[in-house]
mmCIF file of C-alpha atoms in Angstrom:
data_model
loop_
_atom_site.group_PDB
_atom_site.id
_atom_site.type_symbol
_atom_site.label_atom_id
_atom_site.label_comp_id
_atom_site.label_asym_id
_atom_site.label_seq_id
_atom_site.Cartn_x
_atom_site.Cartn_y
_atom_site.Cartn_z
ATOM 1 C CA MET P 1 -4.919 -40.943 -90.025
ATOM 2 C CA PRO P 2 -4.215 -43.205 -93.007
ATOM 3 C CA LEU P 3 -0.427 -42.723 -92.941
ATOM 4 C CA LEU P 4 -0.329 -43.604 -89.235
ATOM 5 C CA ARG P 5 -2.375 -46.712 -89.953
ATOM 6 C CA ILE P 6 0.001 -47.738 -92.742
ATOM 7 C CA ARG P 7 3.037 -47.321 -90.479
ATOM 8 C CA ALA P 8 1.352 -49.202 -87.651
ATOM 9 C CA GLU P 9 0.426 -52.157 -89.864
ATOM 10 C CA ARG P 10 3.691 -52.297 -91.836
ATOM 11 C CA ASP P 11 5.426 -55.068 -89.877
ATOM 12 C CA ARG P 12 2.453 -57.365 -90.435
ATOM 13 C CA MET P 13 2.406 -56.856 -94.188
ATOM 14 C CA SER P 14 3.793 -59.081 -96.916
ATOM 15 C CA ALA P 15 6.957 -58.040 -98.764
ATOM 16 C CA MET P 16 4.929 -56.582 -101.653
ATOM 17 C CA GLU P 17 2.584 -54.729 -99.313
ATOM 18 C CA ARG P 18 5.568 -53.219 -97.497
ATOM 19 C CA ARG P 19 6.900 -51.921 -100.836
ATOM 20 C CA ILE P 20 3.571 -50.249 -101.520
ATOM 21 C CA ALA P 21 3.353 -48.882 -97.966
ATOM 22 C CA ASP P 22 6.879 -47.409 -98.037
ATOM 23 C CA TYR P 23 6.302 -45.793 -101.422
ATOM 24 C CA ILE P 24 3.018 -44.218 -100.320
ATOM 25 C CA VAL P 25 4.480 -42.886 -97.055
ATOM 26 C CA GLU P 26 7.557 -41.436 -98.804
ATOM 27 C CA ASN P 27 5.532 -39.877 -101.638
ATOM 28 C CA ALA P 28 2.328 -38.958 -99.840
ATOM 29 C CA HIS P 29 2.408 -35.351 -101.063
ATOM 30 C CA PHE P 30 2.479 -36.454 -104.702
ATOM 31 C CA LEU P 31 -0.108 -39.220 -104.406
ATOM 32 C CA ARG P 32 -2.931 -36.989 -105.673
ATOM 33 C CA ASP P 33 -1.257 -37.029 -109.112
ATOM 34 C CA TYR P 34 -1.072 -40.843 -109.251
ATOM 35 C CA SER P 35 -3.769 -43.136 -110.547
ATOM 36 C CA SER P 36 -3.727 -46.713 -109.293
ATOM 37 C CA GLN P 37 -2.219 -47.806 -112.627
ATOM 38 C CA GLN P 38 0.523 -45.149 -112.465
ATOM 39 C CA LEU P 39 1.374 -46.168 -108.908
ATOM 40 C CA ALA P 40 1.481 -49.808 -109.964
ATOM 41 C CA ASP P 41 3.770 -48.937 -112.898
ATOM 42 C CA ALA P 42 6.112 -47.003 -110.598
ATOM 43 C CA LEU P 43 6.431 -50.057 -108.363
ATOM 44 C CA GLY P 44 6.475 -52.608 -111.167
ATOM 45 C CA ILE P 45 3.435 -54.504 -109.849
ATOM 46 C CA SER P 46 -0.154 -55.109 -110.951
ATOM 47 C CA GLN P 47 -2.952 -52.577 -110.514
ATOM 48 C CA SER P 48 -4.983 -55.157 -108.594
ATOM 49 C CA SER P 49 -2.229 -55.284 -105.945
ATOM 50 C CA ILE P 50 -2.742 -51.558 -105.289
ATOM 51 C CA VAL P 51 -6.495 -51.998 -105.014
ATOM 52 C CA LYS P 52 -6.159 -54.973 -102.645
ATOM 53 C CA PHE P 53 -3.690 -53.022 -100.496
ATOM 54 C CA ALA P 54 -6.187 -50.166 -100.072
ATOM 55 C CA GLN P 55 -9.025 -52.580 -99.274
ATOM 56 C CA LYS P 56 -6.925 -54.435 -96.713
ATOM 57 C CA LEU P 57 -6.498 -51.141 -94.862
ATOM 58 C CA GLY P 58 -10.269 -50.750 -94.719
ATOM 59 C CA PHE P 59 -10.829 -48.424 -97.699
ATOM 60 C CA LYS P 60 -13.283 -49.081 -100.532
ATOM 61 C CA GLY P 61 -10.481 -48.789 -103.053
ATOM 62 C CA TYR P 62 -7.443 -46.768 -104.075
ATOM 63 C CA PRO P 63 -9.344 -43.484 -104.758
ATOM 64 C CA ASP P 64 -10.760 -43.627 -101.229
ATOM 65 C CA LEU P 65 -7.263 -44.162 -99.772
ATOM 66 C CA LYS P 66 -5.788 -41.337 -101.889
ATOM 67 C CA PHE P 67 -8.570 -38.920 -100.874
ATOM 68 C CA SER P 68 -8.137 -39.790 -97.186
ATOM 69 C CA ILE P 69 -4.382 -39.176 -97.322
ATOM 70 C CA GLY P 70 -4.917 -35.855 -99.122
ATOM 71 C CA GLU P 71 -7.413 -34.720 -96.472
ATOM 72 C CA ALA P 72 -5.043 -35.703 -93.654
ATOM 73 C CA LEU P 73 -2.153 -33.794 -95.213
ATOM 74 C CA ALA P 74 -4.283 -30.690 -95.675
ATOM 75 C CA ARG P 75 -5.666 -30.894 -92.135
ATOM 76 C CA ASP P 76 -2.270 -31.409 -90.494
ATOM 77 C CA GLY P 77 -0.425 -28.633 -92.238
ATOM 78 C CA GLY P 78 1.231 -30.839 -94.823
ATOM 79 C CA ASN P 79 3.158 -33.347 -92.691
ATOM 80 C CA GLY P 80 0.499 -36.036 -92.245
ATOM 81 C CA ASN P 81 1.543 -36.853 -88.670
ATOM 82 C CA GLY P 82 -1.114 -34.841 -86.871
ATOM 83 C CA HIS P 83 1.181 -31.904 -86.032
ATOM 84 C CA ALA P 84 1.082 -28.777 -88.150
ATOM 85 C CA HIS P 85 4.190 -26.618 -88.490
ATOM 86 C CA ASP P 86 4.019 -22.893 -87.791
ATOM 87 C CA ASP P 87 6.328 -19.876 -87.771
ATOM 88 C CA THR P 88 6.886 -20.223 -84.031
ATOM 89 C CA ASP P 89 8.576 -23.582 -84.607
ATOM 90 C CA ALA P 90 10.921 -22.045 -87.189
ATOM 91 C CA GLU P 91 11.836 -19.143 -84.906
ATOM 92 C CA SER P 92 12.442 -21.512 -82.004
ATOM 93 C CA THR P 93 14.750 -23.660 -84.133
ATOM 94 C CA GLN P 94 16.794 -20.626 -85.121
ATOM 95 C CA ALA P 95 17.019 -19.330 -81.549
ATOM 96 C CA HIS P 96 18.144 -22.598 -79.963
ATOM 97 C CA PRO P 97 20.656 -24.938 -81.622
ATOM 98 C CA HIS P 98 19.152 -28.021 -79.984
ATOM 99 C CA ALA P 99 15.518 -27.038 -80.613
ATOM 100 C CA GLN P 100 15.310 -28.988 -83.868
ATOM 101 C CA VAL P 101 16.525 -32.138 -82.102
ATOM 102 C CA ALA P 102 13.987 -31.630 -79.316
ATOM 103 C CA ASP P 103 11.175 -30.988 -81.791
ATOM 104 C CA ASP P 104 12.050 -34.072 -83.845
ATOM 105 C CA LEU P 105 12.181 -36.269 -80.742
ATOM 106 C CA TRP P 106 8.840 -34.968 -79.510
ATOM 107 C CA ARG P 107 7.231 -35.595 -82.891
ATOM 108 C CA ARG P 108 8.688 -39.083 -83.169
ATOM 109 C CA LYS P 109 7.440 -39.983 -79.680
ATOM 110 C CA SER P 110 3.994 -38.594 -80.476
ATOM 111 C CA LEU P 111 3.889 -40.615 -83.682
ATOM 112 C CA ALA P 112 4.886 -43.810 -81.839
ATOM 113 C CA GLU P 113 2.144 -43.196 -79.275
ATOM 114 C CA GLN P 114 -0.470 -42.654 -82.010
ATOM 115 C CA GLU P 115 0.576 -45.787 -83.880
ATOM 116 C CA THR P 116 0.492 -47.775 -80.643
ATOM 117 C CA ARG P 117 -3.005 -46.503 -79.895
ATOM 118 C CA LEU P 118 -4.193 -47.672 -83.316
ATOM 119 C CA LEU P 119 -2.779 -51.146 -82.675
ATOM 120 C CA ASN P 120 -4.702 -51.559 -79.410
ATOM 121 C CA PRO P 121 -8.458 -51.199 -79.987
ATOM 122 C CA PRO P 122 -10.445 -49.760 -77.033
ATOM 123 C CA GLU P 123 -12.299 -53.050 -76.531
ATOM 124 C CA ASN P 124 -8.978 -54.894 -76.081
ATOM 125 C CA ILE P 125 -7.722 -52.322 -73.584
ATOM 126 C CA ASP P 126 -11.037 -52.534 -71.701
ATOM 127 C CA ALA P 127 -10.828 -56.343 -71.569
ATOM 128 C CA ILE P 128 -7.282 -56.223 -70.152
ATOM 129 C CA ALA P 129 -8.193 -53.588 -67.563
ATOM 130 C CA ARG P 130 -11.252 -55.664 -66.606
ATOM 131 C CA ALA P 131 -9.159 -58.834 -66.201
ATOM 132 C CA ILE P 132 -6.690 -57.018 -63.929
ATOM 133 C CA HIS P 133 -9.493 -55.337 -61.985
ATOM 134 C CA ARG P 134 -11.226 -58.672 -61.261
ATOM 135 C CA SER P 135 -8.062 -60.664 -60.471
ATOM 136 C CA ASN P 136 -7.045 -61.972 -57.069
ATOM 137 C CA ALA P 137 -3.386 -61.380 -57.911
ATOM 138 C CA VAL P 138 -1.345 -60.047 -60.823
ATOM 139 C CA PHE P 139 2.040 -61.662 -61.479
ATOM 140 C CA VAL P 140 4.426 -59.358 -63.364
ATOM 141 C CA ILE P 141 7.755 -60.274 -64.973
ATOM 142 C CA GLY P 142 10.287 -58.681 -67.294
ATOM 143 C CA LEU P 143 13.911 -59.623 -67.958
ATOM 144 C CA GLY P 144 16.762 -57.133 -68.364
ATOM 145 C CA GLU P 145 15.580 -53.711 -69.522
ATOM 146 C CA ASP P 146 12.011 -55.042 -69.722
ATOM 147 C CA GLY P 147 12.157 -55.364 -65.948
ATOM 148 C CA ILE P 148 12.122 -51.585 -65.505
ATOM 149 C CA PRO P 149 8.586 -50.907 -66.856
ATOM 150 C CA ALA P 150 7.423 -54.227 -65.355
ATOM 151 C CA ARG P 151 8.494 -53.184 -61.879
ATOM 152 C CA ALA P 152 7.053 -49.670 -62.260
ATOM 153 C CA PHE P 153 3.665 -51.032 -63.384
ATOM 154 C CA ALA P 154 3.591 -53.556 -60.539
ATOM 155 C CA MET P 155 4.116 -50.669 -58.116
ATOM 156 C CA LYS P 156 1.207 -48.756 -59.678
ATOM 157 C CA LEU P 157 -1.028 -51.808 -59.274
ATOM 158 C CA SER P 158 -0.019 -51.990 -55.611
ATOM 159 C CA LEU P 159 -1.020 -48.343 -55.153
ATOM 160 C CA LEU P 160 -4.486 -49.349 -56.361
ATOM 161 C CA GLY P 161 -4.726 -52.021 -53.676
ATOM 162 C CA ILE P 162 -4.217 -54.822 -56.224
ATOM 163 C CA LEU P 163 -1.961 -57.657 -55.099
ATOM 164 C CA ALA P 164 0.971 -57.464 -57.535
ATOM 165 C CA VAL P 165 3.783 -60.031 -57.430
ATOM 166 C CA HIS P 166 6.827 -58.829 -59.376
ATOM 167 C CA HIS P 167 9.785 -61.035 -60.367
ATOM 168 C CA PHE P 168 12.795 -60.596 -62.654
ATOM 169 C CA ASP P 169 13.808 -64.278 -62.503
ATOM 170 C CA PRO P 170 11.773 -66.873 -64.483
ATOM 171 C CA ALA P 171 12.674 -69.653 -62.040
ATOM 172 C CA LEU P 172 11.383 -67.664 -59.048
ATOM 173 C CA MET P 173 8.297 -66.616 -60.970
ATOM 174 C CA ALA P 174 7.603 -70.246 -61.925
ATOM 175 C CA ALA P 175 7.710 -71.160 -58.243
ATOM 176 C CA GLY P 176 5.389 -68.291 -57.359
ATOM 177 C CA LEU P 177 2.948 -69.299 -60.082
ATOM 178 C CA SER P 178 2.639 -72.818 -58.679
ATOM 179 C CA GLY P 179 -0.174 -71.558 -56.459
ATOM 180 C CA ALA P 180 -1.869 -69.409 -59.109
ATOM 181 C CA SER P 181 -5.567 -69.784 -59.881
ATOM 182 C CA LYS P 182 -8.002 -68.983 -62.690
ATOM 183 C CA ARG P 183 -8.725 -65.640 -60.999
ATOM 184 C CA ASP P 184 -5.093 -64.542 -61.428
ATOM 185 C CA VAL P 185 -3.317 -62.715 -64.259
ATOM 186 C CA LEU P 186 0.241 -62.969 -65.578
ATOM 187 C CA LEU P 187 1.753 -59.897 -67.276
ATOM 188 C CA VAL P 188 4.878 -60.664 -69.320
ATOM 189 C CA PHE P 189 6.998 -57.723 -70.518
ATOM 190 C CA SER P 190 9.330 -58.549 -73.408
ATOM 191 C CA GLU P 191 10.055 -55.990 -76.132
ATOM 192 C CA GLN P 192 11.081 -58.575 -78.745
ATOM 193 C CA GLY P 193 9.104 -61.504 -77.255
ATOM 194 C CA GLN P 194 11.894 -63.962 -78.011
ATOM 195 C CA GLN P 195 13.165 -65.204 -74.603
ATOM 196 C CA PRO P 196 12.921 -69.044 -74.509
ATOM 197 C CA MET P 197 12.888 -69.023 -70.679
ATOM 198 C CA LEU P 198 9.691 -66.988 -70.641
ATOM 199 C CA SER P 199 8.096 -69.214 -73.271
ATOM 200 C CA ARG P 200 8.802 -72.312 -71.164
ATOM 201 C CA MET P 201 7.417 -70.602 -68.067
ATOM 202 C CA LEU P 202 4.207 -69.757 -69.924
ATOM 203 C CA GLN P 203 3.805 -73.334 -71.120
ATOM 204 C CA ASP P 204 4.027 -74.592 -67.535
ATOM 205 C CA CYS P 205 1.719 -72.058 -65.902
ATOM 206 C CA GLN P 206 -0.920 -71.469 -68.590
ATOM 207 C CA PRO P 207 -3.242 -74.348 -67.572
ATOM 208 C CA ARG P 208 -3.493 -72.907 -64.054
ATOM 209 C CA ILE P 209 -3.736 -69.147 -64.544
ATOM 210 C CA GLY P 210 -6.717 -67.152 -65.765
ATOM 211 C CA HIS P 211 -5.112 -64.803 -68.286
ATOM 212 C CA VAL P 212 -1.653 -64.344 -69.785
ATOM 213 C CA ILE P 213 -1.052 -60.820 -71.099
ATOM 214 C CA SER P 214 2.023 -60.213 -73.244
ATOM 215 C CA VAL P 215 3.546 -56.742 -73.654
ATOM 216 C CA THR P 216 5.718 -56.720 -76.790
ATOM 217 C CA ARG P 217 6.392 -54.979 -80.061
ATOM 218 C CA HIS P 218 3.655 -55.624 -82.599
ATOM 219 C CA SER P 219 5.848 -57.842 -84.785
ATOM 220 C CA ALA P 220 5.149 -61.587 -84.739
ATOM 221 C CA ASN P 221 6.906 -63.295 -81.815
ATOM 222 C CA PRO P 222 6.537 -66.461 -79.676
ATOM 223 C CA LEU P 223 5.305 -64.724 -76.501
ATOM 224 C CA ARG P 224 2.608 -62.835 -78.339
ATOM 225 C CA ALA P 225 1.439 -66.095 -79.912
ATOM 226 C CA GLN P 226 1.246 -67.828 -76.508
ATOM 227 C CA ALA P 227 -0.691 -65.090 -74.716
ATOM 228 C CA ASP P 228 -4.484 -64.888 -74.760
ATOM 229 C CA MET P 229 -4.353 -61.075 -74.407
ATOM 230 C CA THR P 230 -1.797 -58.716 -75.927
ATOM 231 C CA LEU P 231 -0.560 -55.168 -75.533
ATOM 232 C CA LEU P 232 1.273 -54.106 -78.697
ATOM 233 C CA VAL P 233 3.810 -51.302 -79.018
ATOM 234 C CA SER P 234 4.840 -49.581 -82.263
ATOM 235 C CA ALA P 235 8.117 -47.628 -82.349
ATOM 236 C CA HIS P 236 10.249 -47.334 -85.485
ATOM 237 C CA ASP P 237 13.480 -45.452 -86.095
ATOM 238 C CA ASP P 238 16.617 -46.344 -88.017
ATOM 239 C CA ARG P 239 18.780 -44.755 -85.320
ATOM 240 C CA PRO P 240 19.588 -47.375 -82.644
ATOM 241 C CA HIS P 241 19.828 -44.786 -79.856
ATOM 242 C CA ILE P 242 16.409 -43.307 -80.707
ATOM 243 C CA ALA P 243 14.309 -46.453 -81.252
ATOM 244 C CA PRO P 244 14.374 -47.534 -77.537
ATOM 245 C CA LEU P 245 13.271 -44.045 -76.474
ATOM 246 C CA LEU P 246 10.263 -44.219 -78.766
ATOM 247 C CA TYR P 247 9.394 -47.699 -77.498
ATOM 248 C CA GLN P 248 9.558 -46.575 -73.859
ATOM 249 C CA ALA P 249 7.410 -43.507 -74.527
ATOM 250 C CA ALA P 250 4.727 -45.462 -76.395
ATOM 251 C CA LEU P 251 4.732 -48.249 -73.811
ATOM 252 C CA GLN P 252 4.425 -45.787 -70.939
ATOM 253 C CA HIS P 253 1.434 -44.117 -72.587
ATOM 254 C CA LEU P 254 -0.251 -47.503 -72.979
ATOM 255 C CA LEU P 255 0.361 -48.511 -69.344
ATOM 256 C CA ASP P 256 -0.757 -45.101 -68.074
ATOM 257 C CA LEU P 257 -4.051 -45.529 -69.923
ATOM 258 C CA ILE P 258 -4.687 -48.875 -68.220
ATOM 259 C CA PHE P 259 -3.778 -47.385 -64.834
ATOM 260 C CA VAL P 260 -6.271 -44.534 -65.311
ATOM 261 C CA LEU P 261 -9.003 -46.989 -66.361
ATOM 262 C CA LEU P 262 -8.348 -49.023 -63.215
ATOM 263 C CA CYS P 263 -8.542 -45.865 -61.107
ATOM 264 C CA ASP P 264 -11.920 -45.056 -62.664
ATOM 265 C CA ALA P 265 -13.246 -48.615 -62.332
ATOM 266 C CA ARG P 266 -14.131 -48.297 -58.671
ATOM 267 C CA GLU P 267 -14.093 -45.422 -56.159
ATOM 268 C CA GLN P 268 -12.205 -47.586 -53.665
ATOM 269 C CA ARG P 269 -9.358 -47.986 -56.151
ATOM 270 C CA LEU P 270 -8.861 -44.235 -56.494
ATOM 271 C CA ALA P 271 -9.178 -43.785 -52.724
ATOM 272 C CA ALA P 272 -6.482 -46.439 -52.237
ATOM 273 C CA VAL P 273 -4.133 -44.578 -54.586
ATOM 274 C CA ASN P 274 -4.577 -41.302 -52.705
ATOM 275 C CA THR P 275 -4.130 -42.983 -49.314
ATOM 276 C CA ASN P 276 -1.021 -44.896 -50.357
ATOM 277 C CA LEU P 277 0.564 -41.808 -51.950
ATOM 278 C CA GLU P 278 0.001 -39.877 -48.710
ATOM 279 C CA ARG P 279 1.580 -42.676 -46.675
ATOM 280 C CA MET P 280 4.596 -42.751 -48.978
ATOM 281 C CA GLN P 281 4.971 -38.993 -48.657
ATOM 282 C CA GLU P 282 4.854 -39.232 -44.853
ATOM 283 C CA ILE P 283 7.566 -41.894 -44.845
ATOM 284 C CA LEU P 284 9.817 -39.917 -47.201
ATOM 285 C CA SER P 285 9.295 -36.572 -45.439
ATOM 286 C CA PRO P 286 12.256 -35.450 -43.269
#
């Protein structure tokens, strides 16, 4: 999935690398006709810059990158996103006026989830799940809209029998963290990772707590830099009403994966989930 990898890494690239990345993504179907020198000429840069770009992505050189992109396009029916088009899609679009919108949204969400998965290696996910599994308590915070997934994840941890302390106020969370220990974990949800209040809270509590896990976009930000573990979300769209939907979908997929790993970590965890769900159903039943 070379095009997915390029999109996922884009925000961490230099200005020149972003130019190369954007050109390759936009012209992927024509890349087979470009040599590294022709691509460099089209961008007005040196041939060595193209070679270094390919190597930075983990390829031996530009021919290896070009071949990988060509294979991906052929395998995925020509779109490079892992979803081949077929005649059923075309018929559906003609039959339903909103079908094209629905199909585009589904594809964009799927792409965001795939990019997010590439940004979070399995060993990092395992380490975070292990830290939560072994903790005495998990403190969870998110401000504003970030509070919604924070609260939902804290509830899932509670279903597992894990002590989860959720706050939406940094001052209250700071007070709660005064008794934290090295066996505890702090999960900080912040899409942009820019809130100064959260940064100050982390500075105060970090010497006492075992792990600080930030949940942010994968762009560079203060909270990500302060945390010793990170969950990174990739979601790009020029439309301001679509971008948050992609972020929420990719984030939810990431959190669901951790929840499932925690369920599988110990039989008692899964038993606790089933028991607590039954109790909730009994309480809500008329």
